[in-house]
Every structure is written in C-alpha cells, then in structure tokens.
Coordinates of C-alpha atoms in Angstrom, one line a residue:
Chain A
X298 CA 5.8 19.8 1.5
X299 CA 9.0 20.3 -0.7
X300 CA 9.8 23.7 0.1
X301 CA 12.5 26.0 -1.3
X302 CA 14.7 25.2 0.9
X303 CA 14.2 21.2 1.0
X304 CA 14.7 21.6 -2.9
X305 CA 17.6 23.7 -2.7
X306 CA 19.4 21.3 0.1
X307 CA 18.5 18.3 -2.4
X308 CA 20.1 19.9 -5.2
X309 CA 22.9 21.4 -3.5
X310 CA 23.8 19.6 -0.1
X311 CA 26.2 20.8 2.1
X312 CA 29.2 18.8 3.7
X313 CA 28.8 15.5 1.4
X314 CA 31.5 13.2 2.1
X315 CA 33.4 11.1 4.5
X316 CA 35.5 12.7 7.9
X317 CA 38.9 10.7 8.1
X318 CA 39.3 12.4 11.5
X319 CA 35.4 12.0 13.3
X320 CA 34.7 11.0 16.6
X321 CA 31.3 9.6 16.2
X322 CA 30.8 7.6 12.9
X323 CA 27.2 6.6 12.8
X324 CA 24.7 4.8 10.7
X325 CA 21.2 4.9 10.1
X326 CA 18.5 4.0 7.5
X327 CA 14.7 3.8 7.1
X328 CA 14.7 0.0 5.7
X329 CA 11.0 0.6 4.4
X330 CA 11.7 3.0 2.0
X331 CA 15.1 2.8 1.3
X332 CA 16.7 6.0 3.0
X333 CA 20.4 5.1 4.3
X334 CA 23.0 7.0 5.4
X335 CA 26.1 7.4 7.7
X336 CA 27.1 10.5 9.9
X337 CA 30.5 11.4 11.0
X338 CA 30.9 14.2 13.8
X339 CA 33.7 16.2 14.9
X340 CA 33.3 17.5 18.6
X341 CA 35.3 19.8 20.4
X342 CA 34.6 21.2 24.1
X343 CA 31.6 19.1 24.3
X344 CA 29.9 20.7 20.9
X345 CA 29.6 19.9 17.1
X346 CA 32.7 21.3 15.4
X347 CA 31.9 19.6 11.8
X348 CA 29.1 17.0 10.8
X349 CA 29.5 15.7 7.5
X350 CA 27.7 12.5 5.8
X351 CA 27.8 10.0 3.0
X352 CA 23.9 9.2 1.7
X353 CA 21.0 8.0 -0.4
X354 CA 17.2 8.3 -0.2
X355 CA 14.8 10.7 -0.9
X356 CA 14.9 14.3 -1.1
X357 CA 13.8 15.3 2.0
X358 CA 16.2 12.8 3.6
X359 CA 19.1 13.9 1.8
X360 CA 17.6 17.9 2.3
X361 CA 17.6 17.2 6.0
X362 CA 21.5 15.7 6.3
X363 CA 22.3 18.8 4.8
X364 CA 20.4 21.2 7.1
X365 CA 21.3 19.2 10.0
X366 CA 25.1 19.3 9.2
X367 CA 25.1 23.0 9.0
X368 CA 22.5 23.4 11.8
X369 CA 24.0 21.5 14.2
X370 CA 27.3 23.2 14.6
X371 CA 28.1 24.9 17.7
X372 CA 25.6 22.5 19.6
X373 CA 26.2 20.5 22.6
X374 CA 24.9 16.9 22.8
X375 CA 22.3 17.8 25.0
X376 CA 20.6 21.1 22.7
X377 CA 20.8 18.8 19.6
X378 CA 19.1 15.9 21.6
X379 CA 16.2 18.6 22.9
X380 CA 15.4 19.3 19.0
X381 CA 12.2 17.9 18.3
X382 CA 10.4 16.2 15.0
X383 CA 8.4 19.7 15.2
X384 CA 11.8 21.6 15.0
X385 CA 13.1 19.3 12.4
X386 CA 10.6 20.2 10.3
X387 CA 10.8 23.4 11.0
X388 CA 14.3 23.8 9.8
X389 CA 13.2 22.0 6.6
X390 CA 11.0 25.0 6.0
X391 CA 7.7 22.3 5.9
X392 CA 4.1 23.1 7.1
X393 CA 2.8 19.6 6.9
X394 CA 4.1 16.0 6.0
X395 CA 2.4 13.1 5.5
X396 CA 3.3 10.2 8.5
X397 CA 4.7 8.2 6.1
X398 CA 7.7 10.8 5.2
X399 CA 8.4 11.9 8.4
X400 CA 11.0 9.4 8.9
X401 CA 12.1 10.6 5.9
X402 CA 12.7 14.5 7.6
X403 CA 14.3 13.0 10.9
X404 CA 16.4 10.5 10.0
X405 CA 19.5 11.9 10.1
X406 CA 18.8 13.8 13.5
X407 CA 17.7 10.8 15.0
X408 CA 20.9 9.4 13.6
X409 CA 23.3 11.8 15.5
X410 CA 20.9 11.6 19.1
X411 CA 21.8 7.4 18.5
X412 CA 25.6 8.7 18.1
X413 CA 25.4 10.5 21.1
X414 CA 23.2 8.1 23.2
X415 CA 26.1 5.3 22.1
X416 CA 29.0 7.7 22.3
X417 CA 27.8 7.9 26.4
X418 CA 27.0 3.8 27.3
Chain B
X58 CA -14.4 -2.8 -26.1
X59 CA -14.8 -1.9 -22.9
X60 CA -16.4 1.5 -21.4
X61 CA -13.8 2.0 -18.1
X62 CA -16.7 5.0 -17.1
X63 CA -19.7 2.9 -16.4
X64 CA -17.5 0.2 -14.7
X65 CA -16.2 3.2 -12.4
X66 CA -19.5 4.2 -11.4
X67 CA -19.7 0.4 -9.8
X68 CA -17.1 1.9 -7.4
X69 CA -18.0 4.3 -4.8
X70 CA -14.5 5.2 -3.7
X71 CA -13.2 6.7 -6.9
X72 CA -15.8 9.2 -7.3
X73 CA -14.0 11.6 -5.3
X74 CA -11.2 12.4 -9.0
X75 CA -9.1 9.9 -7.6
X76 CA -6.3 9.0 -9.8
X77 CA -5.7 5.3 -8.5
X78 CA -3.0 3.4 -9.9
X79 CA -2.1 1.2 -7.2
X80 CA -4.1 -1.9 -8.3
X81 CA -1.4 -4.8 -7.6
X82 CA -1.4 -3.6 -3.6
X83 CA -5.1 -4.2 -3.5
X84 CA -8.0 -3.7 -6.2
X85 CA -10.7 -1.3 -5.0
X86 CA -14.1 -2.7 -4.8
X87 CA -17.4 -2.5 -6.6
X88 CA -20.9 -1.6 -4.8
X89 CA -22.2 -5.1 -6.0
X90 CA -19.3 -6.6 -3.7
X91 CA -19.9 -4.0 -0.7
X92 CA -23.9 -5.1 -0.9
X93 CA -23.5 -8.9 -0.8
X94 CA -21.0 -8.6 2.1
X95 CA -23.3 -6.2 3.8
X96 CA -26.3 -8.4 2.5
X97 CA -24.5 -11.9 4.2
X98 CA -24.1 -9.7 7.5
X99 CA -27.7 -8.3 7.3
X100 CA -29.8 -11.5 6.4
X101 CA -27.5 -14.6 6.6
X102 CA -24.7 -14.2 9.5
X103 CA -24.5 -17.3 11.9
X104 CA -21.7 -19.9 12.0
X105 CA -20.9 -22.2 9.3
X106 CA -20.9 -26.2 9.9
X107 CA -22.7 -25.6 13.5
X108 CA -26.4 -24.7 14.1
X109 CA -28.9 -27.2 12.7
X110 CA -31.6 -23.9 12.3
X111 CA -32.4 -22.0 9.0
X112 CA -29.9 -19.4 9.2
X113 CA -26.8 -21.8 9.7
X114 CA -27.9 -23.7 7.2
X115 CA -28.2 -20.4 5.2
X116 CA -24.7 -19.1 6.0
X117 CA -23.1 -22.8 5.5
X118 CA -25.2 -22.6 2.0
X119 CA -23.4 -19.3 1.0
X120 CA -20.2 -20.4 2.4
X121 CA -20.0 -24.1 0.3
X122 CA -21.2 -22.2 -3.1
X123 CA -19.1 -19.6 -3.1
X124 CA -16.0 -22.6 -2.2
X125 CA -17.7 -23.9 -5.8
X126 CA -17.5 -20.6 -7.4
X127 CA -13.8 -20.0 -6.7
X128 CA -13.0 -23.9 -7.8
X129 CA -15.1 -23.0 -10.7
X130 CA -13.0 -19.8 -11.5
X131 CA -9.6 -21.3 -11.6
X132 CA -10.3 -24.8 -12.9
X133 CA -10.0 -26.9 -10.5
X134 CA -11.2 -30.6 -10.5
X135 CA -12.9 -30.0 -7.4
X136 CA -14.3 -27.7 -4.5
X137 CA -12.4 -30.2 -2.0
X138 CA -9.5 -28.2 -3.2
X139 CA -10.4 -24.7 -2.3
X140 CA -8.9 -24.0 0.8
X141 CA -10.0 -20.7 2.1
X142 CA -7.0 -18.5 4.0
X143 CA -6.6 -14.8 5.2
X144 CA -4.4 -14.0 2.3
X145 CA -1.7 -15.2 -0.2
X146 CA 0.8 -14.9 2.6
X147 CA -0.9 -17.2 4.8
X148 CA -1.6 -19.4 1.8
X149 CA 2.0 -20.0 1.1
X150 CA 3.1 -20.5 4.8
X151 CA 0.2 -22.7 5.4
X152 CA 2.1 -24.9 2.6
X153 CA 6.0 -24.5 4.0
X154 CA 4.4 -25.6 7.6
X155 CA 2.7 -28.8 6.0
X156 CA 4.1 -30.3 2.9
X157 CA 7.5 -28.2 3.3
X158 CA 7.7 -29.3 6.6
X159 CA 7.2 -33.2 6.4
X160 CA 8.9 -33.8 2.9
X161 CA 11.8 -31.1 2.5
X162 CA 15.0 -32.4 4.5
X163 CA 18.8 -31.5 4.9
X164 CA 20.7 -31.3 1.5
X165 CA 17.4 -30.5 -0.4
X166 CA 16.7 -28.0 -2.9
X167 CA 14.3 -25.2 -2.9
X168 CA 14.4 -23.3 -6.4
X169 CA 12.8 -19.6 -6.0
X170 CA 12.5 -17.2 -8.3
X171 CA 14.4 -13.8 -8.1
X172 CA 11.1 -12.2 -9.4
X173 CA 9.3 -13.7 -6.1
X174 CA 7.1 -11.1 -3.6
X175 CA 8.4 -12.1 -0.3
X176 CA 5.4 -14.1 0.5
X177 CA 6.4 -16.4 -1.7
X178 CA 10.0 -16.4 -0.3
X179 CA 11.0 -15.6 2.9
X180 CA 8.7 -19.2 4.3
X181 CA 10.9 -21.1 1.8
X182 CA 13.9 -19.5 3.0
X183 CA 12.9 -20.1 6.8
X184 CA 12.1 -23.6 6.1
X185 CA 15.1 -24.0 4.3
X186 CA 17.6 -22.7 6.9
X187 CA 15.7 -25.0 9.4
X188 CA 15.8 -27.5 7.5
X189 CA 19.6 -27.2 6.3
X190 CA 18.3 -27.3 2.8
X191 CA 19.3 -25.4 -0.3
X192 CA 17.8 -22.6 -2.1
X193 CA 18.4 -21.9 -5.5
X194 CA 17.4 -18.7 -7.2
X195 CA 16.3 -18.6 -10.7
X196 CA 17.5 -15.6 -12.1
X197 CA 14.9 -13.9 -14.7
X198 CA 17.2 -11.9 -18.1
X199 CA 17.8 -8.3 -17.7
X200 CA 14.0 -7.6 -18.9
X201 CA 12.7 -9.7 -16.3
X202 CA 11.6 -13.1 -18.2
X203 CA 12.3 -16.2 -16.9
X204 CA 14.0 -19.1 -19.2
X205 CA 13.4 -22.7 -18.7
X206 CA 16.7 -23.1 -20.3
X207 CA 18.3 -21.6 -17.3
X208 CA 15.5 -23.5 -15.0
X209 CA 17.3 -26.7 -16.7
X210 CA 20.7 -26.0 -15.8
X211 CA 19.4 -26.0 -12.2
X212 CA 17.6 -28.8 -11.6
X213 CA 19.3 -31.8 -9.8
X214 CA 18.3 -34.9 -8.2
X215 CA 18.0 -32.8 -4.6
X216 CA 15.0 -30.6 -5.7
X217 CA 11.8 -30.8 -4.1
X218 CA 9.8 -28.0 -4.5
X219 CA 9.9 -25.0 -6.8
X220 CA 8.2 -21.5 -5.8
X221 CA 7.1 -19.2 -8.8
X222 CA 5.2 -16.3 -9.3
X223 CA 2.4 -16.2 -12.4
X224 CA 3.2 -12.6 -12.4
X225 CA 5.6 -10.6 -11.0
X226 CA 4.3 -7.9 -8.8
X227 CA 6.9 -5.2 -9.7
X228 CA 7.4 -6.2 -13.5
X229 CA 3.7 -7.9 -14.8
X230 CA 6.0 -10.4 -16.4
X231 CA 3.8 -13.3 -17.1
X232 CA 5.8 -16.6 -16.1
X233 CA 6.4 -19.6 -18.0
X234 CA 4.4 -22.1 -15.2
X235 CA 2.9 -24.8 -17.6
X236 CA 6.3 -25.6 -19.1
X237 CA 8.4 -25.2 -15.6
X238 CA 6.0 -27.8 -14.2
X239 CA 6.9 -30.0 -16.9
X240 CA 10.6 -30.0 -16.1
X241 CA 10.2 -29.8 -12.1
X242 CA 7.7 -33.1 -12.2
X243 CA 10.3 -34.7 -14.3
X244 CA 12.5 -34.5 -11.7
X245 CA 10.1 -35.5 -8.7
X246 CA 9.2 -32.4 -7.2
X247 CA 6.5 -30.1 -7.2
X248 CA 5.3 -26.2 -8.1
X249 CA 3.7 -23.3 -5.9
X250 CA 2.4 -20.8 -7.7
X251 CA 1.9 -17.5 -6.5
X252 CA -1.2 -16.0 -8.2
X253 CA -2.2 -13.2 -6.6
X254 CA -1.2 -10.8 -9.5
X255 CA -2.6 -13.1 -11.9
X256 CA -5.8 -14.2 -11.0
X257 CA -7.6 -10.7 -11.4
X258 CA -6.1 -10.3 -15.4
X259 CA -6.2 -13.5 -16.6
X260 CA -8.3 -16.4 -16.9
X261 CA -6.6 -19.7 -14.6
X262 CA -6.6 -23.4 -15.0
X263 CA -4.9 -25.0 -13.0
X264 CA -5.2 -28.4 -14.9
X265 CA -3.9 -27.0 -18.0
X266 CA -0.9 -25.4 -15.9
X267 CA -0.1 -28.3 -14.0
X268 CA 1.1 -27.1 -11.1
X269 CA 0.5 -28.6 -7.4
X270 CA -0.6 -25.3 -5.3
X271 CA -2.0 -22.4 -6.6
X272 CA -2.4 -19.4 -4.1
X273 CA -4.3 -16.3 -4.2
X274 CA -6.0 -13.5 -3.0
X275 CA -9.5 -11.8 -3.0
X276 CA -8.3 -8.1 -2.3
X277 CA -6.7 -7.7 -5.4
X278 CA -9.5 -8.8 -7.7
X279 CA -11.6 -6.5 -6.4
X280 CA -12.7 -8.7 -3.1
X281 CA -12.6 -7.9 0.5
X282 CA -9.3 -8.2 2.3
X283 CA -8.8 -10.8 4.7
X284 CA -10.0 -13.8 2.6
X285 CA -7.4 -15.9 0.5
X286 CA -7.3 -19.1 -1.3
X287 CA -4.8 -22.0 -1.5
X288 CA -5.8 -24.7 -4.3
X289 CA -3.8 -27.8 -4.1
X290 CA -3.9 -31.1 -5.7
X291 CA -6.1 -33.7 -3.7
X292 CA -3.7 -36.5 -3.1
X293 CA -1.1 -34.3 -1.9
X294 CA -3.3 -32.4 0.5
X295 CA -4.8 -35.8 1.3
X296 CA -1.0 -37.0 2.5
X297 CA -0.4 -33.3 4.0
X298 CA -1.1 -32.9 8.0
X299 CA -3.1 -29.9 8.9
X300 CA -1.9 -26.5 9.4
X301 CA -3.8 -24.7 12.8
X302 CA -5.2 -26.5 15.4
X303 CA -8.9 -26.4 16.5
X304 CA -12.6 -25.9 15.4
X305 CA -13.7 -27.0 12.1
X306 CA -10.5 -28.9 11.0
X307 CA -11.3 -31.7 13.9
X308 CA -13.8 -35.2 13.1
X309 CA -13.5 -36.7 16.5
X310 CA -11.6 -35.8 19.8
X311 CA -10.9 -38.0 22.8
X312 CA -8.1 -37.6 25.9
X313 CA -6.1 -39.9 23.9
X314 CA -5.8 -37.8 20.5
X315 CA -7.8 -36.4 17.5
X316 CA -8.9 -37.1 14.1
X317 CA -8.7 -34.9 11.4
X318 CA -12.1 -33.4 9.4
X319 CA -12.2 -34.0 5.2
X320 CA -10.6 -32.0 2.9
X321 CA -11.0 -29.0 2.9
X322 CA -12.1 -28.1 6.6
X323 CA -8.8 -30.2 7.5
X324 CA -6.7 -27.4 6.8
X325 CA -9.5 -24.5 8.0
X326 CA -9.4 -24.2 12.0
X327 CA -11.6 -21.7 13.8
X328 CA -14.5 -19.8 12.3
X329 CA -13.7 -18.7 8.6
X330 CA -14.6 -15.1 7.3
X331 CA -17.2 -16.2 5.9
X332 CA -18.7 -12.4 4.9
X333 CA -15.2 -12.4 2.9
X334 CA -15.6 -15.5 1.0
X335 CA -19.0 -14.3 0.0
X336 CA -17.7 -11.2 -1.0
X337 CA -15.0 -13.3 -3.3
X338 CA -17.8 -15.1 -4.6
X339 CA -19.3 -11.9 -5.8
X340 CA -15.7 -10.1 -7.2
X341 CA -16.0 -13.6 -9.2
X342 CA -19.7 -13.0 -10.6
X343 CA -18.3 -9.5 -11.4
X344 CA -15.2 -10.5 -13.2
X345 CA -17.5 -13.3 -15.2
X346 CA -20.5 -10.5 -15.8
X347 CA -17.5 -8.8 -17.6
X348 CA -15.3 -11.4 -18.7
X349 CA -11.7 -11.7 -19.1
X350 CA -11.6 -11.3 -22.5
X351 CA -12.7 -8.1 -22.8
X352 CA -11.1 -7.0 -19.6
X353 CA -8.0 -8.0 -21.0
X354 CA -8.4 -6.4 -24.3
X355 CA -8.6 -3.5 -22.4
X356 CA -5.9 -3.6 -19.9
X357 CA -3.4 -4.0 -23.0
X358 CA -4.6 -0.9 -24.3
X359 CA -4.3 0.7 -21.4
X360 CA -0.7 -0.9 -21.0
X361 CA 0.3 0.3 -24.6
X362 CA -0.5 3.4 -23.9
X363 CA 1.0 3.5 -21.0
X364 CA 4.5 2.1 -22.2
X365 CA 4.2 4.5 -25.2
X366 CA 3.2 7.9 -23.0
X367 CA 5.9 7.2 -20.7
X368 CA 8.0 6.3 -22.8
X369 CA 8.7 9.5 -24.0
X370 CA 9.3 10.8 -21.3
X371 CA 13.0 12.3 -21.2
X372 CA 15.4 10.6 -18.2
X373 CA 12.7 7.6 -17.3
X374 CA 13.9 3.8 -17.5
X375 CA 11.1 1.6 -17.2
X376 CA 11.1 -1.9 -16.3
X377 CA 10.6 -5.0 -17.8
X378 CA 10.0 -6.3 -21.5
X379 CA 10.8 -3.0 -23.3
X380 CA 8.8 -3.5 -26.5
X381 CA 5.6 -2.4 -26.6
X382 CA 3.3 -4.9 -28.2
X383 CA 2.8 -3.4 -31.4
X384 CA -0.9 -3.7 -33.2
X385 CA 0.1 -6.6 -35.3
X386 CA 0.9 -8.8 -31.6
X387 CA -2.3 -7.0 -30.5
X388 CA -3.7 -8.3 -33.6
X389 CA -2.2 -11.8 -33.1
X390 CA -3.5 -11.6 -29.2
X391 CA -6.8 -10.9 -30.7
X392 CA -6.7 -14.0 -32.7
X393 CA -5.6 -15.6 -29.9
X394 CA -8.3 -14.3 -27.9
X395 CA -11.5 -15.0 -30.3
X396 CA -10.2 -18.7 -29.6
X397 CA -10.2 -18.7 -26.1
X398 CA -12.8 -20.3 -24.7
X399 CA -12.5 -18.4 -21.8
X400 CA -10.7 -20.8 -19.4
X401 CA -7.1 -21.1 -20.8
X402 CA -4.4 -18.3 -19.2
X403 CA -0.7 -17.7 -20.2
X404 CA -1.8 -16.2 -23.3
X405 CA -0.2 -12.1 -22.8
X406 CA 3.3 -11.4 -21.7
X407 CA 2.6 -8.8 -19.8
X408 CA 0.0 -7.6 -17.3
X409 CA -1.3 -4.0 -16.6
X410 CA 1.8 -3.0 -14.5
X411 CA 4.6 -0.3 -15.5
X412 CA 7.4 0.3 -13.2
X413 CA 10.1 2.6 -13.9
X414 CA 12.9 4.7 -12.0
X415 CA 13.9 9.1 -12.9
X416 CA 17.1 9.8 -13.2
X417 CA 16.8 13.3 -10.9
X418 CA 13.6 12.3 -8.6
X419 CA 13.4 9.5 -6.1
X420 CA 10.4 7.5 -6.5
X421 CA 9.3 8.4 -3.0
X422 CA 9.4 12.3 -3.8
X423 CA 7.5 11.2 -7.4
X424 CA 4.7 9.3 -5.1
X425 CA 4.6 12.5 -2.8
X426 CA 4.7 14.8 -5.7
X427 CA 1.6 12.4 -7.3
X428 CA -0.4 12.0 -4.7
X429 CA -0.9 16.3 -4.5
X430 CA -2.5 15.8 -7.7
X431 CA -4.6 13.2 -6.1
X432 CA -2.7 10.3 -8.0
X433 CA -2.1 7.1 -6.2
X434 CA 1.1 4.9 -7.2
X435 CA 3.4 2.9 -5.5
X436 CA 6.6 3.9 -4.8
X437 CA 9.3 1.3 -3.0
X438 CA 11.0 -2.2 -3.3
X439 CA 8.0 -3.8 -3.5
X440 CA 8.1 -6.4 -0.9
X441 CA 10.7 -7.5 -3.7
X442 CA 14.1 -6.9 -2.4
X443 CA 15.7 -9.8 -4.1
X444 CA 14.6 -8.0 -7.8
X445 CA 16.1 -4.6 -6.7
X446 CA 19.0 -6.2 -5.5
X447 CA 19.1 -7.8 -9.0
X448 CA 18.2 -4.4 -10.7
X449 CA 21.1 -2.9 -8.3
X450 CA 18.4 0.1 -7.1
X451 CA 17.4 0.6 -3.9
X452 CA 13.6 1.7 -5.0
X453 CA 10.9 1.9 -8.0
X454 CA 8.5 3.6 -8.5
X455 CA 4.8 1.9 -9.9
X456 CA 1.7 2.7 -11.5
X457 CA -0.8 -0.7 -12.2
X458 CA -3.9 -0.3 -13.2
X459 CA -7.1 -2.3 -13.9
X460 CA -10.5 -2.0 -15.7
X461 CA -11.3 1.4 -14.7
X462 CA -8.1 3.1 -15.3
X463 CA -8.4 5.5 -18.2
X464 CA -6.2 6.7 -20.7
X465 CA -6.7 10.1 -19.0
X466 CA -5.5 8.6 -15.7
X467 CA -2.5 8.1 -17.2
X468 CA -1.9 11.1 -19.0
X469 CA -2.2 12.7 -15.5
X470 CA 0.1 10.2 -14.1
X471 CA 2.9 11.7 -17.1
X472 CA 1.8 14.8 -16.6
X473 CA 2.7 14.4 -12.8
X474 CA 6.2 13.1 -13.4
X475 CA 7.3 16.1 -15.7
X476 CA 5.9 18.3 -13.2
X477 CA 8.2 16.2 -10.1
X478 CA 11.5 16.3 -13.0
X479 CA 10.8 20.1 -13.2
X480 CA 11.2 20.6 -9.7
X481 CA 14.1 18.7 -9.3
X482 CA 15.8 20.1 -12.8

C-alpha cells in the first residue's frame, strides 16, 4: 500500500503552504484519525491554475495533497469532480487499501469537490 | 512464572501467527469462554425471572450465580450490587441519567480527569451543560500521574461527584482511587470509577477503595462483548430512580402508575444477555484458575521488556512514567505480592500498556505498516482527546498486551517499527 510514489510525495510534497491570493479556501479533516488539512485554489477560465495546501495526518493523506495539487491543474470543476476514489488511488500508485485508510487517500479530493460544490450554492 | 504458550493454545483466534497487541480495545477470548456461552445457548437458553419450568429456572440459576461470581470478583458486600449493563459506556450513562440527574444542580461541580476515556466524560459533560454545572479537570503531571495534592486544590463546597479512571487506557497509569475517595467523601460527594482497564490486571475491592460506583466491562477481560457491569453502593442505588423503562425492573403496574422491582433488577429493563453474563462468569473462573498474581508477575515482565526494547529504539518518545521498574521495585512488588492475599489492588504503577509517538512515521502509517507483518496495535487518540490535547499531538500510537503476549511478540512489534522508520528515513 505505500508505494514509491506515496513515499516520495510524503517525503517531499509539492506546493506546501498558504495562497494569499486563492479563490476557494477550503477545509477538511478525517476527525477519527486525525487527518486535517486546508486547500486553497487559484482558478482561472473556469480551471485549476494553482492548488496549494497547509496539512497534517498520515502519509498517504499528506502523499495525496501533493499529487492532487499537481494533478489537478489544468482541470475544470466538473473533470476534477468526475475523478473517482478508484482514480484517486490510482494516482497514488496503490493496488489495494484497507477501508479504513481510504479516507486517508481521498481526503483532500473530496476537499476540493466540497470547494467547488460550495463555491456554486 | 507463567507459560504465555499453553495459555495461547486456550485461544483459538491467535493460532493463525497473529501478533495481537490490542488488548485494552477488547481481550480476545479463551475456548473455555466460547464453550460455556455456546453450552448456556445449547442446554440452558429460556428467559430469566419468567417461566416456572426446569429450563427457566436453569437459565435464572446461571444468570443469579454468575451475578455472585462478579460480586465475588471485585469485593463487593453483595450481589444486590452487580448491575449487569451492555458495556462500561452504558454503565457510566446509566449513572449521569440517575444519581447525576436527581442530585447534581446549577453551580455544581463535576471533577473529571484529563486521563478519562470518553465514556467516562462526555455523560458528565452533557449532564453538566444541562445542568448549568461546572466541570473541573484534574490535570495528571507530564508523565501522566495524578496528584491528590492538585485534587486538593480543587475541591470546594460545590462538588458533587468526581469521575476517575483506575487506569488510563492510553497510559496504564494506575490511579490513586482509595486516597481520592478519601478527600472527595470529606467534602460530601462521591467517586465513579472507570475500571474497564483495570479489572482484567489487577485484583479489585471495592470496599478497600472506597469508592461509590465501580464500572466495567467483560470484553476486555477476556469475556464476550455486549455484557458490562456497574457496582454501586446499596443505599445510594436504593435512593437512585431507575434507568430504562420496562420488563424486569417493574414489581407492580396499574393505569395509575408503577412500582419499582429490588435491587438489582430495578435498574435492568428488558431481557438481559444472559449468554454474556455467563460467559463473564466463566472469563472470571479463568482469571481465578490463573490468578492475578501470577498474571501480573508476568505482565510486568512483559511491560519491562517492553519499555526497555523500545526504548532503544532511535526517534521514539513513549508515554507515561518513564522509568522502567528496575529488578529491585520488581523485587519489592514481589514482596508485595507474596503478601497479597489475593483481593487487595493498587499495588503496581503501571499496567501492561506502552504508548508512544516516531518522530518521521505517523502512527496510522506504523499501524498499517504493522499490521503487514500480521501485528495488531492501536493507532489514534484513543477515545481520549482531552490527553492528546494535553500531550499537544493529534495521535499515538499503542501496543497493550496481556497473558499471552510474548517477549517475541514484541520483539516483532520493534522490529516492525524500524522497518516503518526505514521507509520513511
């Protein structure tokens, strides 16, 4: 379940920090286990220009921010919101994860589909 | 001392190389439990305190004994004390909805303990906000022990009730009970006790603790779940209103109103589960067959070992009192032991429970990174948010073991975490 490239986004995330100048500031957190974290998106034309994110958790929460705010660049709201737990996972490189942990691999994508849901009502 | 191999073979579930140190969630439990719940379903099931033939007279039989067995167990002055719950949680709510509910009033004072589980809590802090009374936290040092220095300094005229652990679920901390029930009678009030981590390590008397409730549950002393206990001191649950409504709690009912049963069945409504309190029953036998003593000698072993194997471990803090109890304290628990006559507790500091936090690996990737080595630990806040919060982390991770843990389970559990710190190096 940790594979190279969950360890390599734990070790090394990608775009860690606050954006001063977001238009979606969103938090999120899996109270169970502790997993909390806040994302901050850039859009322009109607797609991600820059996701970046202040966190804590696990390792495969903190490896999925990272992939996320690299993967998700480019993306309408509507592609981003079609990505699945499957594709998730699939991003994160991982064949199987226990129930438990899944909430662990999606919470920061479900985190940006409640930006957008809220950025809409 | 103690052979943990031939008391492993009593349980069927850990046959499979299963490395299980989750034992303060829930014991697993022995075939000699398994066959006299199976036994009370095959040859004895009917309702208690109904039928007037053989079989409910059989099941009523079981059902009354085993109430003796448990009153036995944890020294109390009589079965009419032994009411039988679901669980701990239910144990402690059944208490805030009675006694908490008809003496606690605005402007009183609830003291709680910052090592408390949230069973033994949140129904204080619910009936406290109702109730527009106060709680106070006791705050335990930096290790975790409590002081009844600092309990002193918080005691006014306004307390009524104080709500402590035995032993903390996160810490093993044993607590100082006997001599906090001291200061909170003093003052007019009285103690719960949470003993669900005690009860399966050491030997409980409730007289010699002086507290008024004492609550515990079967599943972690290697009984069925879904069967607790609440023990509480006759007068007071004489002057206490039931809890639920219905079944065996009611003497007489008429349009006008009802009358309550005796104690105990006042505060039991609806059939009981009676296959699990004859599966307690048993866990008891089997915790007497072996006795505490030498269970006991051998969880501080274990706990030693434990300490000192992890220990050593590079970039590991562990919880709670830091010193490992060297061989002259073992020797001095020893002496202490070979005087017990089995029925005193609050003798060790410390129960069978290590906690402890990485500096590079979360404790949920440690539990993950574990459990592919088939090694079971806990890995969270413990249903103890008010101690992380006082330990400023957000999660910890937990290995607690029991009679047949082995030194070689935990040299498998180390193993496992240099193998998690290498991954994250």
């Amino acid at each position: 379940m940790y594979s190279k490239k969950v360890i390599e986004h734990a070790k090394y995330p990608l775009n860690q920090g606050k954006l001063d100048d977001a238009d979606l500031v969103q938090p999120g957190a899996n109270p169970l286990c502790g997993d909390a974290l806040t994302i901050y998106l850039k859009m322009k034309d109607n797609k991600v220009e820059k996701v970046m994110y202040e966190s804590e958790g696990c390792a495969i929460s903190q490896a999925a921010a990272s992939v996320i705010s690299d993967e998700l660049v480019g993306k309408s709201a509507d592609e981003i919101k079609k990505i699945s737990t499957e594709g998730m996972l699939k991003l994160l490189e991982i064949d199987k994860l226990s129930p438990s942990r899944i909430k662990c691999a999606v919470l920061a994508l479900e985190t940006v589909k409640v930006a957008f849901t809220k950025s809409i009502e | 001392m103690l052979d943990p191999i031939l008391i492993k073979k009593d349980f069927p579930i850990l046959k499979e190389g299963l490395v299980y140190l989750d034992n303060t969630a829930t014991s697993q439990k022995p075939n000699q439990v398994i066959e006299a719940v199976a036994n009370y379903y095959r040859e004895a099931n009917s309702n208690v305190h109904r039928g007037i033939y053989d079989l409910a007279e059989k099941a009523t039989g079981m059902y009354e004994d085993s109430r003796a067995k448990v009153a036995e167990f944890i020294g109390a002055p009589s079965a009419k004390e032994i009411i039988f719950t679901r669980n701990a949680t239910e144990g402690f709510n059944l208490i805030a909805y009675t006694w908490g509910e008809a003496n606690i009033g605005e402007g009183d004072e609830i003291i709680v303990t910052v090592l408390e589980h949230h069973s033994n809590l949140v129904p204080w802090q619910r009936l406290a906000t109702k109730k527009k009374a106060k709680l106070v936290f006791w705050e335990p040092n930096e290790e975790g022990i409590l002081s009844v220095d600092t309990l002193k300094s918080l005691i006014t005229t306004k307390i009524k009730l104080l709500a402590m652990t035995h032993m903390s679920n996160v810490l093993g901390v044993i607590t100082p009970v006997k001599e906090a029930a001291e200061l909170i009678h003093q003052a007019g009030a009285i103690v719960v006790v949470d003993g669900a981590q005690s009860a399966p390590h050491i030997p409980i008397n409730v007289q010699e603790m002086d507290c008024d409730f004492f609550v515990f549950s079967g599943h972690k002393m290697f009984a069925p779940m879904g069967i607790g206990v609440v023990w509480g001191r006759e007068d007071i649950l004489r002057g206490t209103e039931p809890f639920l409504s219905g079944g065996e709690m009611i003497q007489d009912v008429t349009k006008d109103g009802t009358t309550w049963n005796d104690l105990p069945w006042k505060f039991e409504a609806g059939t009981p589960n009676v296959g699990g309190v004859v599966g307690l029953a048993a866990a008891i036998d089997y915790i007497n067959k072996i006795g505490f003593k030498k269970m006991m000698e051998y969880e501080l072993m274990l706990l030693n070992y434990g300490i000192d194997k992890l220990k050593k471990i590079d970039n590991i803090k562990l919880f709670g009192p830091p010193v490992t109890l060297s061989l002259s304290s073992f020797d001095k628990l020893r002496t202490t032991l070979s005087q017990l006559n089995g029925s005193k507790g609050e003798i060790v500091e410390r129960g069978p429970i290590i906690s402890f936090a990485l500096a590079k690996v979360h404790p949920h990737d440690l539990a993950s990174i574990l459990n592919e080595d088939g090694v079971a630990i806990r890995a969270g806040h413990h249903c103890a948010q008010v101690l992380m919060n006082f330990f400023k982390v957000p999660a910890i991770a937990r290995a607690s073991f029991t009679i047949y843990n082995t030194k070689e389970d935990l040299d498998v559990l180390a193993e496992g975490i240099i193998k998690a710190q290498k991954l994250f190096a």
